[in-house]
């Protein structure tokens, strides 16, 4: 049996190689004998979300984020339904922000989100307005050590479970030392880089949830190689000054 990934706006929302997440998902599925079919979604109205096992939305600059949010608005009910039904989803940066109630732009204008989840993102109107940029490391109770790169102006606030605790870097808002959001089988995060090749545990979480939902079975095992974790380990080693 195959899995189907819907990749939204791959040309517009592809900050810092977010598209690389597709390759990671495809490979880790293939190593288990599963084919991941990728549907490149350019217009939300053209797709039937009930056919998707995994959803992926990357990040992008504000202008493109606004255009893509408007396009997605047409299927926000279906999108919410899919997330509530437990479809796997990875949403990054702008793709994460647009799931909330609104994203307040640096000029104070509010870009209405899809309202799939109950949270908001502000851009500071006074005080330090700098973007939150750099490598970022998280300790995640569910996934262990996570590594990535962030670059965002928006500061996100919510009461959901988070992806992890910030060990180095800024995270959701630069204040509460939390990063990302977990809800059902959805991961929202500011981590680019792309995030999945550096974090096989996240890749496998998305695949496992999709596979279980579709077949009722756990992911088939395969012989793991320690090189799969090399990028993650290297970033942590640099942080701990082991290299
Ligand atoms: N445009 C948004 C911001 O600057 C998201 C950027 C991103 O995807 N990292 O906050």
PDB file of C-alpha atoms and ligand atoms in Angstrom:
ATOM      1  CA  UNK A   1       0.000   0.000   0.000  1.00  0.00           C
ATOM      2  CA  UNK A   2       1.144   3.555  -0.724  1.00  0.00           C
ATOM      3  CA  UNK A   3       0.942   6.766   1.260  1.00  0.00           C
ATOM      4  CA  UNK A   4      -0.008  10.081  -0.336  1.00  0.00           C
ATOM      5  CA  UNK A   5       1.586  13.387   0.610  1.00  0.00           C
ATOM      6  CA  UNK A   6      -0.063  16.693  -0.320  1.00  0.00           C
ATOM      7  CA  UNK A   7       2.678  19.321  -0.587  1.00  0.00           C
ATOM      8  CA  UNK A   8       1.121  22.796  -0.611  1.00  0.00           C
ATOM      9  CA  UNK A   9       2.681  25.668  -2.578  1.00  0.00           C
ATOM     10  CA  UNK A  10       6.108  24.082  -3.015  1.00  0.00           C
ATOM     11  CA  UNK A  11       7.280  26.997  -5.206  1.00  0.00           C
ATOM     12  CA  UNK A  12       6.129  29.825  -2.918  1.00  0.00           C
ATOM     13  CA  UNK A  13       6.619  28.365   0.554  1.00  0.00           C
ATOM     14  CA  UNK A  14      10.060  26.816   0.439  1.00  0.00           C
ATOM     15  CA  UNK A  15      12.173  28.843   2.856  1.00  0.00           C
ATOM     16  CA  UNK A  16      15.642  27.376   3.585  1.00  0.00           C
ATOM     17  CA  UNK A  17      14.928  24.196   1.682  1.00  0.00           C
ATOM     18  CA  UNK A  18      11.612  23.193   3.275  1.00  0.00           C
ATOM     19  CA  UNK A  19      11.129  21.092   0.140  1.00  0.00           C
ATOM     20  CA  UNK A  20      13.874  18.789   1.450  1.00  0.00           C
ATOM     21  CA  UNK A  21      11.357  17.477   3.955  1.00  0.00           C
ATOM     22  CA  UNK A  22       9.609  15.684   1.094  1.00  0.00           C
ATOM     23  CA  UNK A  23      12.824  13.827   0.240  1.00  0.00           C
ATOM     24  CA  UNK A  24      13.279  12.734   3.866  1.00  0.00           C
ATOM     25  CA  UNK A  25       9.704  11.435   4.067  1.00  0.00           C
ATOM     26  CA  UNK A  26       9.996   9.639   0.726  1.00  0.00           C
ATOM     27  CA  UNK A  27      13.292   7.973   1.630  1.00  0.00           C
ATOM     28  CA  UNK A  28      12.315   6.809   5.091  1.00  0.00           C
ATOM     29  CA  UNK A  29       9.083   5.412   3.660  1.00  0.00           C
ATOM     30  CA  UNK A  30      10.959   3.689   0.813  1.00  0.00           C
ATOM     31  CA  UNK A  31      13.445   2.051   3.227  1.00  0.00           C
ATOM     32  CA  UNK A  32      10.401   0.345   4.737  1.00  0.00           C
ATOM     33  CA  UNK A  33       9.019  -0.767   1.406  1.00  0.00           C
ATOM     34  CA  UNK A  34       6.380   1.982   1.296  1.00  0.00           C
ATOM     35  CA  UNK A  35       5.971   4.294  -1.715  1.00  0.00           C
ATOM     36  CA  UNK A  36       5.130   7.888  -0.869  1.00  0.00           C
ATOM     37  CA  UNK A  37       3.238   9.541  -3.737  1.00  0.00           C
ATOM     38  CA  UNK A  38       3.606  13.314  -3.774  1.00  0.00           C
ATOM     39  CA  UNK A  39       0.847  15.624  -4.990  1.00  0.00           C
ATOM     40  CA  UNK A  40       2.144  19.133  -5.681  1.00  0.00           C
ATOM     41  CA  UNK A  41      -0.787  21.338  -4.650  1.00  0.00           C
ATOM     42  CA  UNK A  42      -0.842  24.700  -6.442  1.00  0.00           C
ATOM     43  CA  UNK A  43      -4.515  25.525  -5.829  1.00  0.00           C
ATOM     44  CA  UNK A  44      -6.357  24.241  -2.766  1.00  0.00           C
ATOM     45  CA  UNK A  45      -9.698  24.100  -4.588  1.00  0.00           C
ATOM     46  CA  UNK A  46      -8.264  21.507  -7.008  1.00  0.00           C
ATOM     47  CA  UNK A  47      -7.658  18.785  -4.403  1.00  0.00           C
ATOM     48  CA  UNK A  48      -9.706  16.359  -2.340  1.00  0.00           C
ATOM     49  CA  UNK A  49      -8.161  16.413   1.132  1.00  0.00           C
ATOM     50  CA  UNK A  50      -9.738  13.089   2.081  1.00  0.00           C
ATOM     51  CA  UNK A  51      -7.162  11.484  -0.257  1.00  0.00           C
ATOM     52  CA  UNK A  52      -4.206  12.799   1.780  1.00  0.00           C
ATOM     53  CA  UNK A  53      -2.241  10.805   4.357  1.00  0.00           C
ATOM     54  CA  UNK A  54       0.338  13.516   5.054  1.00  0.00           C
ATOM     55  CA  UNK A  55       0.077  17.306   4.609  1.00  0.00           C
ATOM     56  CA  UNK A  56       3.098  19.588   4.256  1.00  0.00           C
ATOM     57  CA  UNK A  57       3.226  23.395   4.188  1.00  0.00           C
ATOM     58  CA  UNK A  58       6.547  25.238   4.305  1.00  0.00           C
ATOM     59  CA  UNK A  59       7.384  28.816   5.191  1.00  0.00           C
ATOM     60  CA  UNK A  60       7.871  31.958   3.154  1.00  0.00           C
ATOM     61  CA  UNK A  61       7.987  35.729   3.104  1.00  0.00           C
ATOM     62  CA  UNK A  62       4.896  37.623   4.277  1.00  0.00           C
ATOM     63  CA  UNK A  63       3.622  38.522   0.784  1.00  0.00           C
ATOM     64  CA  UNK A  64       3.577  34.924  -0.439  1.00  0.00           C
ATOM     65  CA  UNK A  65       2.245  33.732   2.903  1.00  0.00           C
ATOM     66  CA  UNK A  66      -0.718  36.096   2.488  1.00  0.00           C
ATOM     67  CA  UNK A  67      -1.482  34.794  -1.016  1.00  0.00           C
ATOM     68  CA  UNK A  68      -1.275  31.150   0.053  1.00  0.00           C
ATOM     69  CA  UNK A  69      -3.423  31.773   3.146  1.00  0.00           C
ATOM     70  CA  UNK A  70      -6.112  33.304   0.923  1.00  0.00           C
ATOM     71  CA  UNK A  71      -6.051  30.288  -1.350  1.00  0.00           C
ATOM     72  CA  UNK A  72      -6.277  27.861   1.589  1.00  0.00           C
ATOM     73  CA  UNK A  73      -9.169  29.775   3.118  1.00  0.00           C
ATOM     74  CA  UNK A  74     -11.451  28.105   0.560  1.00  0.00           C
ATOM     75  CA  UNK A  75     -10.863  24.692   2.161  1.00  0.00           C
ATOM     76  CA  UNK A  76     -10.343  25.663   5.797  1.00  0.00           C
ATOM     77  CA  UNK A  77     -13.258  23.492   6.973  1.00  0.00           C
ATOM     78  CA  UNK A  78     -11.866  20.428   5.178  1.00  0.00           C
ATOM     79  CA  UNK A  79      -8.402  21.229   6.472  1.00  0.00           C
ATOM     80  CA  UNK A  80      -9.605  21.414  10.074  1.00  0.00           C
ATOM     81  CA  UNK A  81     -11.528  18.179   9.585  1.00  0.00           C
ATOM     82  CA  UNK A  82      -8.399  16.417   8.301  1.00  0.00           C
ATOM     83  CA  UNK A  83      -6.331  17.575  11.278  1.00  0.00           C
ATOM     84  CA  UNK A  84      -9.080  16.603  13.739  1.00  0.00           C
ATOM     85  CA  UNK A  85      -9.292  13.194  12.021  1.00  0.00           C
ATOM     86  CA  UNK A  86      -5.580  12.609  12.717  1.00  0.00           C
ATOM     87  CA  UNK A  87      -4.041  13.140   9.287  1.00  0.00           C
ATOM     88  CA  UNK A  88      -0.275  13.659   9.651  1.00  0.00           C
ATOM     89  CA  UNK A  89       0.807  17.230   9.010  1.00  0.00           C
ATOM     90  CA  UNK A  90       4.007  19.246   9.085  1.00  0.00           C
ATOM     91  CA  UNK A  91       3.610  23.017   8.916  1.00  0.00           C
ATOM     92  CA  UNK A  92       6.641  25.271   9.085  1.00  0.00           C
ATOM     93  CA  UNK A  93       7.193  28.983   9.726  1.00  0.00           C
ATOM     94  CA  UNK A  94       4.558  30.867   7.712  1.00  0.00           C
ATOM     95  CA  UNK A  95       2.748  27.560   7.142  1.00  0.00           C
ATOM     96  CA  UNK A  96       2.550  27.138  10.914  1.00  0.00           C
ATOM     97  CA  UNK A  97       1.392  30.719  11.515  1.00  0.00           C
ATOM     98  CA  UNK A  98      -1.443  30.539   8.992  1.00  0.00           C
ATOM     99  CA  UNK A  99      -3.195  27.759  10.927  1.00  0.00           C
ATOM    100  CA  UNK A 100      -3.897  30.147  13.806  1.00  0.00           C
ATOM    101  CA  UNK A 101      -6.428  32.939  14.235  1.00  0.00           C
ATOM    102  CA  UNK A 102      -4.214  35.662  12.797  1.00  0.00           C
ATOM    103  CA  UNK A 103      -0.686  36.794  12.032  1.00  0.00           C
ATOM    104  CA  UNK A 104      -0.093  40.442  12.812  1.00  0.00           C
ATOM    105  CA  UNK A 105       2.333  41.871  10.273  1.00  0.00           C
ATOM    106  CA  UNK A 106       5.152  44.250  11.239  1.00  0.00           C
ATOM    107  CA  UNK A 107       3.062  47.242  10.003  1.00  0.00           C
ATOM    108  CA  UNK A 108       0.258  46.322  12.425  1.00  0.00           C
ATOM    109  CA  UNK A 109      -2.118  44.886   9.793  1.00  0.00           C
ATOM    110  CA  UNK A 110      -3.675  41.571  10.678  1.00  0.00           C
ATOM    111  CA  UNK A 111      -3.536  38.702   8.246  1.00  0.00           C
ATOM    112  CA  UNK A 112      -6.455  36.443   9.160  1.00  0.00           C
ATOM    113  CA  UNK A 113      -5.445  32.815   9.512  1.00  0.00           C
ATOM    114  CA  UNK A 114      -7.487  29.693   8.884  1.00  0.00           C
ATOM    115  CA  UNK A 115      -8.515  29.329  12.529  1.00  0.00           C
ATOM    116  CA  UNK A 116      -7.778  25.604  12.390  1.00  0.00           C
ATOM    117  CA  UNK A 117      -6.186  26.015  15.821  1.00  0.00           C
ATOM    118  CA  UNK A 118      -6.662  28.530  18.567  1.00  0.00           C
ATOM    119  CA  UNK A 119      -3.506  30.648  18.651  1.00  0.00           C
ATOM    120  CA  UNK A 120      -2.082  33.871  17.312  1.00  0.00           C
ATOM    121  CA  UNK A 121       1.156  35.404  16.104  1.00  0.00           C
ATOM    122  CA  UNK A 122       2.258  38.981  16.774  1.00  0.00           C
ATOM    123  CA  UNK A 123       5.036  41.061  15.333  1.00  0.00           C
ATOM    124  CA  UNK A 124       6.295  43.389  18.051  1.00  0.00           C
ATOM    125  CA  UNK A 125       5.054  46.966  17.620  1.00  0.00           C
ATOM    126  CA  UNK A 126       7.463  48.431  20.134  1.00  0.00           C
ATOM    127  CA  UNK A 127      10.663  47.410  21.857  1.00  0.00           C
ATOM    128  CA  UNK A 128      13.108  45.120  20.092  1.00  0.00           C
ATOM    129  CA  UNK A 129      11.696  44.296  16.654  1.00  0.00           C
ATOM    130  CA  UNK A 130      14.475  42.131  15.369  1.00  0.00           C
ATOM    131  CA  UNK A 131      13.866  38.856  13.638  1.00  0.00           C
ATOM    132  CA  UNK A 132      14.583  35.666  15.535  1.00  0.00           C
ATOM    133  CA  UNK A 133      17.369  34.074  13.513  1.00  0.00           C
ATOM    134  CA  UNK A 134      19.925  31.306  13.959  1.00  0.00           C
ATOM    135  CA  UNK A 135      20.510  27.661  14.699  1.00  0.00           C
ATOM    136  CA  UNK A 136      18.130  26.249  17.267  1.00  0.00           C
ATOM    137  CA  UNK A 137      18.250  23.189  19.536  1.00  0.00           C
ATOM    138  CA  UNK A 138      15.348  21.684  21.454  1.00  0.00           C
ATOM    139  CA  UNK A 139      14.904  18.982  24.058  1.00  0.00           C
ATOM    140  CA  UNK A 140      11.604  17.317  23.297  1.00  0.00           C
ATOM    141  CA  UNK A 141       9.899  15.054  25.839  1.00  0.00           C
ATOM    142  CA  UNK A 142       8.455  13.032  22.952  1.00  0.00           C
ATOM    143  CA  UNK A 143      11.206  13.130  20.327  1.00  0.00           C
ATOM    144  CA  UNK A 144      14.496  13.664  22.151  1.00  0.00           C
ATOM    145  CA  UNK A 145      17.113  16.048  20.794  1.00  0.00           C
ATOM    146  CA  UNK A 146      15.953  18.224  17.893  1.00  0.00           C
ATOM    147  CA  UNK A 147      18.067  20.546  15.732  1.00  0.00           C
ATOM    148  CA  UNK A 148      17.173  23.146  13.107  1.00  0.00           C
ATOM    149  CA  UNK A 149      17.432  26.726  11.890  1.00  0.00           C
ATOM    150  CA  UNK A 150      14.930  29.533  12.473  1.00  0.00           C
ATOM    151  CA  UNK A 151      14.303  32.929  10.863  1.00  0.00           C
ATOM    152  CA  UNK A 152      10.996  34.596  11.708  1.00  0.00           C
ATOM    153  CA  UNK A 153       9.677  37.990  12.729  1.00  0.00           C
ATOM    154  CA  UNK A 154       6.397  36.684  14.138  1.00  0.00           C
ATOM    155  CA  UNK A 155       6.091  35.684  17.791  1.00  0.00           C
ATOM    156  CA  UNK A 156       3.617  32.849  18.345  1.00  0.00           C
ATOM    157  CA  UNK A 157       1.667  32.266  21.556  1.00  0.00           C
ATOM    158  CA  UNK A 158      -0.511  29.249  22.392  1.00  0.00           C
ATOM    159  CA  UNK A 159      -1.509  26.825  25.146  1.00  0.00           C
ATOM    160  CA  UNK A 160      -1.163  23.569  23.186  1.00  0.00           C
ATOM    161  CA  UNK A 161       1.548  20.995  23.753  1.00  0.00           C
ATOM    162  CA  UNK A 162       4.819  22.241  22.269  1.00  0.00           C
ATOM    163  CA  UNK A 163       7.372  20.415  20.166  1.00  0.00           C
ATOM    164  CA  UNK A 164      10.119  21.004  22.702  1.00  0.00           C
ATOM    165  CA  UNK A 165      11.987  23.199  25.157  1.00  0.00           C
ATOM    166  CA  UNK A 166      14.494  25.649  23.691  1.00  0.00           C
ATOM    167  CA  UNK A 167      18.090  24.825  24.702  1.00  0.00           C
ATOM    168  CA  UNK A 168      19.682  27.274  22.237  1.00  0.00           C
ATOM    169  CA  UNK A 169      17.912  29.804  20.005  1.00  0.00           C
ATOM    170  CA  UNK A 170      14.562  31.606  20.265  1.00  0.00           C
ATOM    171  CA  UNK A 171      11.571  29.343  19.548  1.00  0.00           C
ATOM    172  CA  UNK A 172       7.911  30.383  19.352  1.00  0.00           C
ATOM    173  CA  UNK A 173       8.299  33.886  20.735  1.00  0.00           C
ATOM    174  CA  UNK A 174      11.788  34.370  22.190  1.00  0.00           C
ATOM    175  CA  UNK A 175      10.278  34.570  25.671  1.00  0.00           C
ATOM    176  CA  UNK A 176       8.827  31.358  27.070  1.00  0.00           C
ATOM    177  CA  UNK A 177      11.585  29.013  25.857  1.00  0.00           C
ATOM    178  CA  UNK A 178       9.093  26.801  24.026  1.00  0.00           C
ATOM    179  CA  UNK A 179       9.101  25.855  20.372  1.00  0.00           C
ATOM    180  CA  UNK A 180       6.435  24.592  17.991  1.00  0.00           C
ATOM    181  CA  UNK A 181       3.057  23.040  18.529  1.00  0.00           C
ATOM    182  CA  UNK A 182       1.739  19.477  18.667  1.00  0.00           C
ATOM    183  CA  UNK A 183      -1.912  18.668  18.094  1.00  0.00           C
ATOM    184  CA  UNK A 184      -3.118  15.203  17.111  1.00  0.00           C
ATOM    185  CA  UNK A 185      -0.626  14.216  14.397  1.00  0.00           C
ATOM    186  CA  UNK A 186       0.197  17.754  13.374  1.00  0.00           C
ATOM    187  CA  UNK A 187       3.565  19.361  14.012  1.00  0.00           C
ATOM    188  CA  UNK A 188       3.800  23.151  13.721  1.00  0.00           C
ATOM    189  CA  UNK A 189       7.341  24.514  14.003  1.00  0.00           C
ATOM    190  CA  UNK A 190       9.662  27.372  13.092  1.00  0.00           C
ATOM    191  CA  UNK A 191      12.434  24.931  12.221  1.00  0.00           C
ATOM    192  CA  UNK A 192      13.748  25.110   8.680  1.00  0.00           C
ATOM    193  CA  UNK A 193      16.946  23.726   7.374  1.00  0.00           C
ATOM    194  CA  UNK A 194      14.998  21.546   6.310  1.00  0.00           C
ATOM    195  CA  UNK A 195      13.898  20.047   9.610  1.00  0.00           C
ATOM    196  CA  UNK A 196      13.160  16.398   8.772  1.00  0.00           C
ATOM    197  CA  UNK A 197      16.554  15.230   7.438  1.00  0.00           C
ATOM    198  CA  UNK A 198      18.117  16.489  10.681  1.00  0.00           C
ATOM    199  CA  UNK A 199      15.449  14.890  12.823  1.00  0.00           C
ATOM    200  CA  UNK A 200      14.565  11.343  11.774  1.00  0.00           C
ATOM    201  CA  UNK A 201      12.385  10.923  14.878  1.00  0.00           C
ATOM    202  CA  UNK A 202      10.013  13.596  13.550  1.00  0.00           C
ATOM    203  CA  UNK A 203       9.974  12.044  10.082  1.00  0.00           C
ATOM    204  CA  UNK A 204       9.108   8.660  11.549  1.00  0.00           C
ATOM    205  CA  UNK A 205       6.409  10.135  13.770  1.00  0.00           C
ATOM    206  CA  UNK A 206       4.621  11.546  10.698  1.00  0.00           C
ATOM    207  CA  UNK A 207       5.011   8.329   8.715  1.00  0.00           C
ATOM    208  CA  UNK A 208       4.018   6.087  11.616  1.00  0.00           C
ATOM    209  CA  UNK A 209       0.853   8.070  12.317  1.00  0.00           C
ATOM    210  CA  UNK A 210      -0.096   8.053   8.622  1.00  0.00           C
ATOM    211  CA  UNK A 211       0.627   4.342   8.202  1.00  0.00           C
ATOM    212  CA  UNK A 212      -1.284   3.343  11.345  1.00  0.00           C
ATOM    213  CA  UNK A 213      -4.251   5.447  10.344  1.00  0.00           C
ATOM    214  CA  UNK A 214      -4.349   3.898   6.887  1.00  0.00           C
ATOM    215  CA  UNK A 215      -3.481   0.252   7.591  1.00  0.00           C
ATOM    216  CA  UNK A 216      -3.951  -0.222  11.333  1.00  0.00           C
ATOM    217  CA  UNK A 217      -0.371  -1.547  11.543  1.00  0.00           C
ATOM    218  CA  UNK A 218       2.885  -0.166  12.951  1.00  0.00           C
ATOM    219  CA  UNK A 219       5.530   0.961  10.439  1.00  0.00           C
ATOM    220  CA  UNK A 220       7.505  -1.970   9.022  1.00  0.00           C
ATOM    221  CA  UNK A 221      11.007  -2.104  10.559  1.00  0.00           C
ATOM    222  CA  UNK A 222      14.255  -1.766   8.590  1.00  0.00           C
ATOM    223  CA  UNK A 223      17.937  -1.892   9.433  1.00  0.00           C
ATOM    224  CA  UNK A 224      18.849   1.528  10.765  1.00  0.00           C
ATOM    225  CA  UNK A 225      22.235   3.147  10.160  1.00  0.00           C
ATOM    226  CA  UNK A 226      23.805   5.527  12.637  1.00  0.00           C
ATOM    227  CA  UNK A 227      24.646   7.968   9.827  1.00  0.00           C
ATOM    228  CA  UNK A 228      20.949   8.864   9.748  1.00  0.00           C
ATOM    229  CA  UNK A 229      21.447  10.847  12.953  1.00  0.00           C
ATOM    230  CA  UNK A 230      24.810  12.369  12.023  1.00  0.00           C
ATOM    231  CA  UNK A 231      23.553  15.888  11.205  1.00  0.00           C
ATOM    232  CA  UNK A 232      21.562  16.108  14.422  1.00  0.00           C
ATOM    233  CA  UNK A 233      24.469  14.787  16.497  1.00  0.00           C
ATOM    234  CA  UNK A 234      26.927  17.189  14.872  1.00  0.00           C
ATOM    235  CA  UNK A 235      24.851  20.262  15.724  1.00  0.00           C
ATOM    236  CA  UNK A 236      24.528  19.146  19.329  1.00  0.00           C
ATOM    237  CA  UNK A 237      28.259  18.341  19.488  1.00  0.00           C
ATOM    238  CA  UNK A 238      29.064  21.845  18.246  1.00  0.00           C
ATOM    239  CA  UNK A 239      26.790  23.291  20.919  1.00  0.00           C
ATOM    240  CA  UNK A 240      28.434  21.163  23.600  1.00  0.00           C
ATOM    241  CA  UNK A 241      31.879  22.027  22.146  1.00  0.00           C
ATOM    242  CA  UNK A 242      32.791  18.420  21.466  1.00  0.00           C
ATOM    243  CA  UNK A 243      34.010  19.413  17.991  1.00  0.00           C
TER     244      UNK A 243
HETATM  245  N1  LIG B   1       6.776  35.488   7.364  1.00  0.00           N
HETATM  246  C1  LIG B   1       6.809  34.925   8.667  1.00  0.00           C
HETATM  247  C2  LIG B   1       7.647  35.670   9.698  1.00  0.00           C
HETATM  248  O1  LIG B   1       8.576  36.351   9.338  1.00  0.00           O
HETATM  249  C3  LIG B   1       7.280  33.469   8.561  1.00  0.00           C
HETATM  250  C4  LIG B   1       8.689  33.276   8.128  1.00  0.00           C
HETATM  251  C5  LIG B   1       9.067  31.830   8.102  1.00  0.00           C
HETATM  252  O2  LIG B   1       8.431  31.045   7.423  1.00  0.00           O
HETATM  253  N2  LIG B   1      10.078  31.471   8.856  1.00  0.00           N
HETATM  254  O3  LIG B   1       7.381  35.552  10.875  1.00  0.00           O
END
